[in-house]
Amino acid sequence: MSVLLSCTGLTMRFGGLTALDSLDMAVEEGDVLGLVGPNGSGKTTFFNVATGIYRPSSGKVLFQDEDITAKSPQEIYRMGIARTFQRSRLCLDLTVFDNIMIGNHKNLDFGIIHNLFKRRSFMAEYEDNLEKARSMLHALNPALAKRIHQPVGLLNMIDRRRVEVCRALVSKPKLLFLDEPSAGMTHDETRRLMDEVLAFSRADEKFTLVLIEHEMEVIRRTTNRCIVLNFGRKLCEGDYESVTADPFVQEAYLGTDL
Amino acid sequence: MRHHPSRDLIIPGPAGCVLMATALLAWSILFLKAEEQIPILVYMISGSLLVLVAALSDLHKSISATISSNESSWDKCMTLTLLALILIFHDDHYTLFLLGTIMVYATAVLGLNVQLGYTGVINFSAASFFGIGSYTAAMSSAAGLPSLPALLLGGIVAALVGCVLLLPVLRTSGHYAALVTMAFALLFRVFLEVNEWFGGPQGIAVAPLTLFGLDFSQDMQLWGIEFSFYVKYDLACLLLLVLAFGFVRRLERSWLGLSMDAVRCDETAGACFGVDIARWKITAFTVGNLLSGLAGALYAMMLAYISPANFAFPDSLLFLSILLLGGMGNNWGVILATVFVVVIPEKFQVIQEYRYLIYAALVLFMILYRPMGLLPRKARNYGRLS
């Protein structure tokens, strides 16, 4: 398998705080990679740098051998990286369909004539996209597909997460970042959601996923490889068993016996 | 499922739209014909009571269901209602002027709705862009440009000035962006007042609209009936309003409107899905100012004389309060609220002096108790082929 995303010497400073400290890591095509570490260890900062929200203080990010360090979030999205957010960032007053379509930005036709005056061709495009969104929702939860025209604010937490996952997957990204999917959900809901996401990823063996998660059970069940961060540095990497066996990890992440 | 008896009260389908429009027309005629303060007050109170009853019972649900499932009938009914009012008051200068004012203000606030309601770009200088349209029309027709190009130029210049103002607005956000537009609104009036070329504080005369040799400032007689010259202006205002409304609604029901919503909701999340934040802010600001400028240009021609006092900061606040009152993002709400804000102080003279006090209290009340406005925006419906 080839390397999809890699970063070298990645450093991100906020004033006196160093959130990422010369981080080197690589994500391989087809990976389901778990990113773990205590609060403030730089996991979400890594997502924000890799998706172009922050520009790193130094270091490089390569995606498919192309330097994306200085690219905007929009350009990075167009290259095929999508993400979800730790705190669900959906537009609560927009419908399920609208929220999913925001994620489909790169496939929509924004021509003024097409949108405003050739309404017949616009509606044909709309119907196609509606069908696409509906079948994605149906695959996750048939009941949710029926609520496609309802505002997201009326949904419960797991359905909101599902909508977020659909928003991220609708544009068929090559790489998906999931930022703490378990936040605000029960163990059981998290397990269901992750099974649904993995079903998606198994349909395409090149599909690559990076997952931030605090619940080690989720990491154990879903990932094939883990990277442990601490104070913005990579503490260790390997499969779940070898990582959790590491005494440094036990100390930094699982805590020491008193 | 619980049965709603009141749901059967309204005749469904296009007939229901016709019925509601007729009732609205009848009430409007009575209200606009009334001249004494007591009957005016009676009509106002009875009208508000009716609305209150509808809002508290299930009636409003069946009304809005009838409207949304018969949209094109409803659009036609409302256009015809306005047309009927214009013809019924064909020789009443004062009422016709009031109707014309409502329609141009509504057009300008529809523009503000694209900016603030859809995209979340704050604009405290809506009346300044309205004024840019007015002054451009005045100056260009004084320089010999025919009416129609002068009208269009009013919109274009307002849009272009808006693009220049947008440079500092895009570099700031939140309160700071609001301050930039406030400063512009204050500067605009001062700029007009100190420039003799623009007529100074006294203002300037505006040449009337002349289309195909038809002078809009002359009364006319048709089939022995006297028509006020305002009838022609009102028809022009109605045309502008209908076009602006259709445009703004189609904008909402397209991917363009969706992207504007994405910008308003969450810029960071939007950017991560390819939404070009600056592009949509520029588009919304330009479209909004274009509409304001066109409305202002037509208003200036109808008014025949404009001065800087017409386009002061309080007028911008008035436009904003119309939008807040009607419901951010709801185009019907904009029209409803414009009617309230323009007509009530004119007809109910007692409150004329206190109108800004009353608007302020009303806006505070709305923000506290009904932040979505009188007619909250509905979830997007991409609509039929309309």
XYZ file of C-alpha atoms in Angstrom:
644
model
C 0.000 0.000 0.000
C 1.207 3.472 -0.812
C 1.401 6.453 1.488
C -1.650 8.699 1.117
C -0.893 11.439 3.604
C 2.315 12.184 5.389
C 3.713 14.970 7.485
C 7.284 15.780 8.381
C 8.519 18.027 11.148
C 5.027 19.442 11.605
C 5.005 22.125 14.298
C 2.108 24.319 15.311
C 2.582 27.016 17.931
C -0.140 29.188 19.420
C 1.788 31.927 21.195
C 3.745 30.114 23.884
C 1.873 26.849 23.468
C 3.274 24.199 21.179
C 0.321 22.074 20.093
C 2.284 20.025 17.556
C 5.974 19.510 18.073
C 7.866 18.337 14.957
C 5.437 15.533 14.281
C 6.287 12.916 11.658
C 3.603 10.489 10.656
C 2.170 8.735 7.625
C -1.266 7.425 6.683
C -1.332 4.586 4.188
C -4.012 3.945 1.644
C -6.703 1.664 3.111
C -5.668 2.402 6.681
C -8.106 2.738 9.522
C -5.806 4.695 11.755
C -6.604 5.561 15.359
C -5.200 8.790 16.722
C -5.167 8.677 20.500
C -3.732 10.703 23.297
C -4.783 12.761 26.307
C -6.662 16.062 26.005
C -4.473 18.762 24.540
C -2.078 16.298 22.930
C -2.595 17.838 19.489
C -4.977 15.401 17.803
C -7.561 17.915 16.673
C -4.826 20.430 15.883
C -3.392 17.860 13.507
C -6.788 17.603 11.747
C -7.033 21.376 11.572
C -3.578 21.709 10.065
C -4.110 18.858 7.609
C -7.435 20.309 6.432
C -5.984 23.795 5.983
C -7.791 25.577 8.821
C -4.441 26.373 10.488
C -1.216 27.049 8.697
C 1.578 25.253 10.581
C 4.492 27.181 12.097
C 6.880 24.816 10.310
C 6.943 21.433 8.640
C 5.129 19.957 5.679
C 2.002 17.988 4.905
C 1.939 15.883 1.733
C -1.211 14.388 0.283
C -0.685 12.000 -2.632
C 2.850 13.383 -2.940
C 1.568 16.931 -3.316
C 2.462 19.613 -0.783
C -0.770 20.842 0.795
C 0.782 22.787 3.683
C -0.174 26.193 2.297
C -3.430 25.214 0.630
C -6.815 26.554 1.710
C -9.471 24.294 3.287
C -11.457 24.585 0.047
C -8.567 23.337 -2.098
C -7.829 20.483 0.287
C -11.490 19.429 0.243
C -11.399 19.414 -3.570
C -8.353 17.125 -3.480
C -10.354 14.573 -1.516
C -10.049 15.066 2.244
C -13.263 15.386 4.236
C -13.867 15.537 7.954
C -16.340 15.677 10.803
C -16.012 17.912 13.843
C -15.644 17.167 17.515
C -18.526 19.484 18.386
C -21.139 18.695 15.765
C -21.031 21.600 13.328
C -24.198 21.113 11.350
C -26.544 23.930 10.381
C -29.398 23.117 12.727
C -32.022 25.209 10.959
C -31.268 23.689 7.560
C -32.735 20.376 6.462
C -30.916 17.045 6.481
C -30.688 17.268 2.688
C -29.263 20.810 2.749
C -26.584 19.814 5.236
C -25.533 16.844 3.141
C -25.443 18.986 0.000
C -23.027 21.430 1.636
C -20.632 18.477 1.689
C -21.305 17.839 -1.985
C -20.103 21.319 -2.952
C -17.542 20.189 -5.504
C -20.106 18.256 -7.546
C -22.776 20.952 -7.722
C -23.282 23.278 -10.683
C -23.122 26.890 -9.496
C -23.833 28.516 -12.867
C -26.088 31.531 -12.372
C -28.156 30.804 -15.479
C -28.514 27.149 -14.489
C -29.534 27.973 -10.921
C -31.848 30.920 -11.456
C -33.265 30.737 -14.952
C -33.046 27.185 -16.303
C -35.067 25.847 -13.420
C -35.972 22.671 -15.299
C -32.360 21.546 -15.571
C -31.694 22.685 -12.011
C -34.576 20.594 -10.709
C -33.260 17.566 -12.604
C -29.901 18.032 -10.878
C -31.721 18.489 -7.586
C -33.679 15.246 -8.024
C -30.466 13.316 -8.762
C -28.818 14.654 -5.641
C -31.911 14.022 -3.558
C -31.857 10.389 -4.640
C -28.149 10.139 -3.844
C -28.569 11.623 -0.365
C -31.608 9.493 0.311
C -29.844 6.252 -0.569
C -26.874 7.172 1.633
C -29.176 7.900 4.550
C -31.115 4.739 3.872
C -27.933 2.699 4.128
C -27.266 4.189 7.566
C -30.780 4.321 8.966
C -33.943 3.808 6.873
C -35.958 5.898 9.316
C -33.598 8.827 8.804
C -34.107 8.729 5.025
C -37.759 9.551 5.594
C -36.797 12.675 7.542
C -34.638 14.085 4.766
C -36.662 17.308 4.511
C -36.701 18.032 8.241
C -34.396 20.522 9.950
C -31.391 18.829 11.550
C -32.244 20.540 14.851
C -35.120 18.085 15.306
C -32.851 15.019 15.186
C -31.239 13.227 18.109
C -27.496 12.992 18.571
C -26.813 9.761 16.691
C -28.876 10.883 13.702
C -26.999 14.202 13.675
C -23.735 12.283 13.626
C -25.072 10.198 10.773
C -25.904 13.355 8.836
C -22.395 14.631 9.534
C -20.932 11.366 8.250
C -23.077 11.609 5.108
C -21.996 15.224 4.602
C -18.376 14.115 4.774
C -18.830 11.033 2.569
C -21.162 12.365 -0.118
C -18.313 13.814 -2.171
C -16.526 10.409 -2.102
C -13.350 11.600 -0.386
C -10.146 9.553 -0.510
C -9.444 10.283 3.123
C -11.874 10.843 5.966
C -11.043 12.416 9.325
C -13.476 11.510 12.101
C -13.056 13.708 15.156
C -14.349 11.902 18.211
C -17.536 10.315 16.868
C -18.449 9.036 20.341
C -18.800 12.545 21.846
C -22.273 12.971 23.272
C -23.372 9.419 22.506
C -23.782 6.209 24.439
C -21.430 3.246 23.934
C -24.102 1.420 22.052
C -24.817 4.332 19.708
C -21.112 4.793 19.040
C -20.745 1.141 18.209
C -23.654 1.293 15.751
C -22.355 4.437 14.096
C -18.849 3.051 13.710
C -20.187 -0.192 12.225
C -22.080 1.892 9.681
C -19.014 3.946 8.802
C -16.875 0.812 8.495
C -19.468 -0.758 6.206
C -18.949 2.214 3.934
C -15.192 1.910 4.088
C -15.247 -1.821 3.334
C -17.161 -1.157 0.144
C -14.037 0.563 -1.187
C -10.731 -0.970 -0.161
C -8.794 2.194 -0.947
C -10.938 4.185 1.443
C -8.842 5.578 4.249
C -9.974 6.715 7.662
C -8.259 8.548 10.491
C -10.130 8.455 13.743
C -9.676 10.481 16.911
C -11.217 8.669 19.827
C -10.981 8.566 23.584
C -12.911 5.359 23.987
C -10.263 2.667 23.679
C -12.910 0.048 22.980
C -13.835 1.857 19.754
C -10.171 2.045 18.799
C -9.666 -1.649 19.474
C -12.660 -2.709 17.411
C -12.178 -0.509 14.393
C -8.553 0.400 13.750
C -5.727 -1.587 12.221
C -3.067 0.802 13.460
C -2.736 3.464 16.158
C -0.606 6.511 16.720
C -0.333 7.888 20.220
C 0.297 11.611 20.650
C 1.422 13.353 23.788
C 2.310 17.043 24.052
C 2.211 17.264 20.250
C 4.786 14.509 19.791
C 4.352 10.987 18.571
C 4.765 8.716 21.558
C 4.513 5.448 19.690
C 2.685 3.639 16.929
C 1.598 0.129 16.066
C -1.456 -2.069 16.398
C -3.789 -1.725 19.361
C -2.187 -4.463 21.458
C 1.373 -3.286 21.058
C 0.439 0.364 21.645
C -1.527 -0.315 24.810
C 1.239 -2.522 26.090
C 3.703 0.338 25.885
C 4.554 1.548 29.422
C 4.827 5.171 28.253
C 1.334 4.974 26.789
C -0.021 3.445 29.952
C 1.495 6.253 31.923
C 0.586 9.094 29.574
C -2.815 7.972 28.487
C -4.238 5.377 30.798
C -2.654 6.893 33.912
C -0.222 5.455 36.439
C -1.103 3.450 39.475
C -0.894 5.511 42.548
C -53.726 11.556 14.902
C -55.710 14.373 16.456
C -58.298 15.946 14.236
C -58.027 19.671 13.779
C -61.548 21.014 13.227
C -60.250 24.446 12.250
C -58.272 22.875 9.436
C -61.517 22.486 7.500
C -62.428 26.147 7.825
C -60.251 27.283 4.968
C -61.196 26.195 1.501
C -58.155 24.326 0.237
C -56.585 24.879 -3.141
C -56.498 27.963 -5.322
C -60.012 28.918 -4.201
C -58.673 29.291 -0.660
C -55.986 31.670 -1.928
C -58.586 33.742 -3.769
C -60.752 33.860 -0.665
C -57.909 34.995 1.590
C -56.720 37.560 -0.913
C -60.241 38.949 -1.238
C -60.555 39.252 2.537
C -57.178 40.975 2.678
C -58.171 43.334 -0.118
C -61.448 44.230 1.566
C -59.726 44.945 4.871
C -57.026 47.027 3.126
C -59.604 49.124 1.287
C -61.512 49.846 4.492
C -58.314 50.653 6.361
C -56.840 52.877 3.660
C -60.144 54.697 3.046
C -60.569 55.503 6.725
C -59.465 59.017 7.628
C -60.676 59.551 11.202
C -58.396 58.241 13.955
C -61.144 56.256 15.695
C -62.139 54.030 12.729
C -58.460 53.590 11.893
C -57.846 52.405 15.428
C -60.847 50.077 15.234
C -59.606 48.526 11.989
C -56.096 48.173 13.382
C -57.289 46.477 16.561
C -59.755 44.195 14.783
C -57.081 43.245 12.242
C -54.529 42.463 14.947
C -57.113 40.463 16.902
C -57.856 38.372 13.825
C -54.136 37.729 13.321
C -53.758 36.873 16.997
C -56.645 34.391 16.873
C -55.116 32.769 13.784
C -51.712 32.599 15.449
C -53.013 31.069 18.669
C -55.357 28.561 17.063
C -54.493 26.057 14.364
C -55.804 28.431 11.742
C -52.359 29.693 10.810
C -51.258 26.142 10.025
C -54.069 25.595 7.566
C -53.485 29.048 6.058
C -49.804 28.403 5.535
C -50.520 24.894 4.217
C -52.950 26.346 1.672
C -50.439 28.986 0.638
C -47.443 26.707 0.318
C -49.300 24.038 -1.637
C -50.786 26.589 -4.042
C -47.820 28.852 -4.357
C -48.307 30.125 -7.881
C -51.991 30.887 -7.227
C -51.022 32.747 -4.087
C -48.374 34.774 -5.937
C -50.912 35.774 -8.571
C -53.544 36.613 -5.952
C -51.153 38.891 -4.088
C -50.055 40.650 -7.279
C -53.680 41.145 -8.265
C -54.535 42.431 -4.795
C -51.886 45.131 -5.096
C -52.997 45.896 -8.626
C -56.610 46.181 -7.444
C -55.595 48.562 -4.644
C -53.729 50.752 -7.135
C -56.769 50.913 -9.424
C -59.273 51.450 -6.617
C -57.287 54.387 -5.269
C -56.598 55.677 -8.798
C -57.202 59.345 -7.932
C -55.944 59.385 -4.348
C -52.390 60.821 -4.489
C -51.701 60.210 -0.839
C -52.671 56.521 -0.682
C -50.945 55.796 -3.984
C -47.763 57.390 -2.726
C -48.019 55.258 0.411
C -48.415 52.091 -1.676
C -45.461 53.057 -3.853
C -43.331 53.688 -0.763
C -44.230 50.270 0.640
C -43.229 48.579 -2.601
C -39.848 50.308 -3.002
C -38.995 49.832 0.679
C -39.942 46.158 0.433
C -37.669 45.794 -2.600
C -34.774 47.377 -0.710
C -35.343 45.168 2.343
C -35.474 42.074 0.096
C -31.940 43.100 -0.881
C -30.977 43.404 2.783
C -32.517 39.982 3.342
C -30.107 38.430 0.839
C -27.224 40.030 2.720
C -28.205 39.506 6.339
C -31.012 36.946 6.248
C -29.384 34.503 3.850
C -25.658 35.128 4.145
C -25.295 36.776 7.542
C -23.406 39.801 6.198
C -24.368 42.624 8.511
C -25.232 45.906 6.793
C -26.019 49.002 8.829
C -25.951 51.179 5.736
C -28.847 49.810 3.677
C -30.401 53.291 3.397
C -27.077 54.643 2.109
C -27.134 52.203 -0.798
C -30.756 53.114 -1.351
C -29.530 56.740 -1.385
C -26.687 55.982 -3.793
C -29.316 54.647 -6.183
C -31.406 57.801 -5.682
C -28.546 60.244 -6.183
C -27.147 58.336 -9.157
C -30.532 58.451 -10.855
C -30.862 62.163 -10.064
C -27.381 63.123 -11.250
C -27.367 60.961 -14.357
C -30.770 62.049 -15.569
C -29.764 65.676 -14.913
C -26.751 64.979 -17.122
C -29.108 63.921 -19.893
C -29.257 60.155 -19.506
C -32.705 58.710 -20.351
C -34.790 57.416 -17.436
C -34.457 53.683 -17.854
C -30.640 53.646 -18.113
C -30.539 56.116 -15.204
C -32.628 53.722 -13.132
C -30.407 50.775 -13.967
C -27.290 52.842 -13.340
C -28.642 53.612 -9.858
C -28.584 49.900 -9.053
C -25.204 49.305 -10.662
C -23.451 52.195 -8.897
C -24.872 51.085 -5.538
C -23.571 47.567 -6.201
C -20.119 48.858 -7.198
C -19.770 51.159 -4.184
C -20.795 48.158 -2.098
C -17.903 46.147 -3.553
C -15.474 48.879 -2.454
C -16.959 48.962 1.045
C -16.719 45.184 1.167
C -12.913 45.292 1.123
C -12.664 46.433 4.767
C -15.774 44.423 5.712
C -14.208 41.161 4.495
C -11.057 41.817 6.479
C -13.037 42.164 9.678
C -15.793 40.097 11.211
C -18.638 40.302 13.695
C -18.968 43.619 15.497
C -16.099 45.155 13.590
C -17.725 44.504 10.222
C -20.906 46.075 11.615
C -18.930 49.159 12.690
C -17.465 49.571 9.200
C -20.946 49.716 7.687
C -22.168 52.096 10.420
C -19.277 54.427 9.721
C -20.137 54.322 6.040
C -23.778 55.214 6.737
C -22.730 58.244 8.820
C -20.093 59.351 6.309
C -22.506 59.054 3.421
C -24.883 61.686 4.749
C -22.094 64.079 5.676
C -20.522 63.596 2.269
C -23.769 64.602 0.560
C -24.324 67.560 2.853
C -20.932 69.158 2.290
C -20.879 68.654 -1.470
C -22.665 71.485 -3.231
C -22.387 69.466 -6.417
C -24.887 67.006 -4.939
C -27.154 69.859 -3.873
C -25.834 70.064 -0.311
C -28.206 69.740 2.644
C -31.108 71.156 0.613
C -30.993 68.257 -1.844
C -31.751 68.197 -5.551
C -34.663 67.810 -7.901
C -34.992 64.529 -9.805
C -36.288 64.304 -13.356
C -39.415 62.148 -13.615
C -39.404 58.674 -15.081
C -40.123 58.805 -18.793
C -40.626 55.554 -20.668
C -41.392 55.353 -24.392
C -42.448 58.998 -24.427
C -44.776 58.489 -21.457
C -44.114 61.095 -18.776
C -44.746 59.507 -15.362
C -45.199 62.866 -13.615
C -48.425 63.821 -15.432
C -51.923 62.852 -14.347
C -53.915 61.266 -17.124
C -57.431 60.579 -18.221
C -58.525 57.239 -19.602
C -62.123 56.495 -20.573
C -63.177 59.640 -18.772
C -61.593 58.518 -15.481
C -58.994 60.641 -13.768
C -55.783 58.716 -12.917
C -53.213 60.184 -10.573
C -49.664 60.198 -11.955
C -48.777 57.983 -8.990
C -50.701 55.137 -10.652
C -47.938 54.875 -13.243
C -45.222 54.990 -10.587
C -47.034 52.389 -8.518
C -47.231 50.076 -11.508
C -43.478 50.523 -12.031
C -42.876 49.839 -8.317
C -45.063 46.741 -8.492
C -43.132 45.446 -11.485
C -39.822 46.024 -9.687
C -41.111 44.322 -6.522
C -42.439 41.282 -8.392
C -39.170 40.875 -10.299
C -37.074 41.334 -7.150
C -39.229 38.893 -5.200
C -39.029 36.223 -7.879
C -35.282 36.702 -8.174
C -34.622 36.544 -4.451
C -36.823 33.495 -4.041
C -35.150 31.622 -6.871
C -31.823 32.547 -5.343
C -32.879 30.934 -2.079
C -34.069 27.785 -3.833
C -30.797 27.100 -5.573
C -27.303 25.940 -4.699
C -26.364 29.622 -4.505
C -28.805 30.170 -1.648
C -27.610 26.979 0.026
C -24.009 28.204 -0.064
C -25.079 31.550 1.388
C -26.752 29.667 4.243
C -23.585 27.648 4.755
C -21.625 30.905 5.125
C -24.107 32.276 7.680
C -24.221 29.056 9.692
C -20.592 28.212 10.144
C -17.791 29.677 8.057
C -15.169 27.170 9.209
C -17.287 24.103 8.576
C -18.352 25.559 5.230
C -14.744 26.178 4.207
C -13.898 22.542 4.978
C -16.493 21.522 2.393
C -15.266 23.840 -0.309
C -17.615 26.778 0.301
C -15.754 29.903 -0.830
C -16.685 32.286 1.990
C -15.540 35.512 0.320
C -17.215 34.666 -2.973
C -20.666 34.263 -1.413
C -20.310 37.303 0.804
C -19.396 39.390 -2.236
C -22.259 37.920 -4.255
C -24.820 38.530 -1.517
C -23.618 42.050 -0.758
C -23.617 42.994 -4.441
C -27.026 41.508 -5.191
C -28.509 43.159 -2.106
C -27.091 46.579 -2.912
C -28.187 46.256 -6.520
C -31.774 45.779 -5.353
C -31.496 48.622 -2.827
C -30.025 50.902 -5.481
C -32.730 50.112 -8.036
C -35.421 50.700 -5.428
C -33.776 53.964 -4.383
C -33.555 55.190 -7.972
C -37.237 54.554 -8.592
C -38.150 56.128 -5.264
C -36.194 59.283 -6.129
C -38.042 59.641 -9.427
C -41.378 59.164 -7.693
C -40.443 61.641 -4.959
C -39.129 64.166 -7.545
C -36.943 65.779 -4.889
C -34.390 64.138 -2.618
C -32.143 65.363 0.177
C -29.510 63.746 2.405
C -32.052 63.559 5.236
C -33.931 60.845 3.306
C -30.978 58.479 3.597
C -29.700 58.971 7.119
C -28.512 56.342 9.601
C -31.952 56.004 11.273
C -33.368 54.975 7.885
C -30.839 52.149 7.701
C -31.976 51.077 11.146
C -35.543 51.237 9.899
C -34.686 48.815 7.078
C -33.015 46.497 9.568
C -35.989 46.613 11.919
C -38.323 45.729 9.046
C -36.216 42.630 8.405
C -36.114 41.703 12.090
C -39.830 42.236 12.479
C -40.779 40.279 9.375
C -38.447 37.365 10.005
C -34.857 36.958 8.880
C -34.762 35.131 5.572
C -38.519 35.166 4.971
C -39.464 37.188 1.896
C -43.185 37.284 2.668
C -42.268 38.439 6.148
C -40.346 41.336 4.607
C -43.432 42.492 2.725
C -45.728 42.105 5.727
C -43.377 44.014 8.010
C -42.829 46.791 5.458
C -46.594 47.325 5.341
C -46.693 47.607 9.131
C -43.746 49.905 9.484
C -44.670 52.255 6.631
C -48.454 52.371 6.888
C -49.207 52.432 10.585
C -47.437 55.697 11.511
C -48.809 57.340 8.366
C -52.418 56.391 9.015
C -52.337 56.526 12.768
C -50.990 60.052 13.077
C -51.093 60.086 16.874
C -48.003 57.895 17.016
C -46.132 59.683 14.216
C -43.964 61.610 16.678
C -43.155 58.541 18.692
C -42.623 56.148 15.850
C -38.925 55.544 16.404
C -39.653 54.945 20.079
C -42.298 52.418 19.099
C -40.062 50.723 16.516
C -37.304 50.447 19.090
C -39.649 48.913 21.642
C -41.036 46.570 19.009
C -37.584 45.422 17.911
C -36.563 44.792 21.518
C -39.761 42.863 22.091
C -39.185 40.764 18.985
C -35.579 39.999 19.870
C -36.573 38.940 23.354
C -39.757 37.002 22.691
C -39.904 36.118 19.028
C -36.405 36.284 17.568
C -37.507 34.500 14.398
C -39.832 37.384 13.490
C -43.528 37.525 12.645
C -43.144 34.949 9.886
C -40.214 32.680 10.738
C -38.277 31.367 7.784
C -39.261 27.880 6.705
C -36.968 25.026 5.817
C -35.838 25.336 2.218
C -38.127 23.901 -0.393
C -36.379 23.784 -3.743
C -39.833 23.997 -5.143
C -41.609 22.998 -8.232
C -40.465 24.283 -11.581
C -41.562 27.808 -10.731
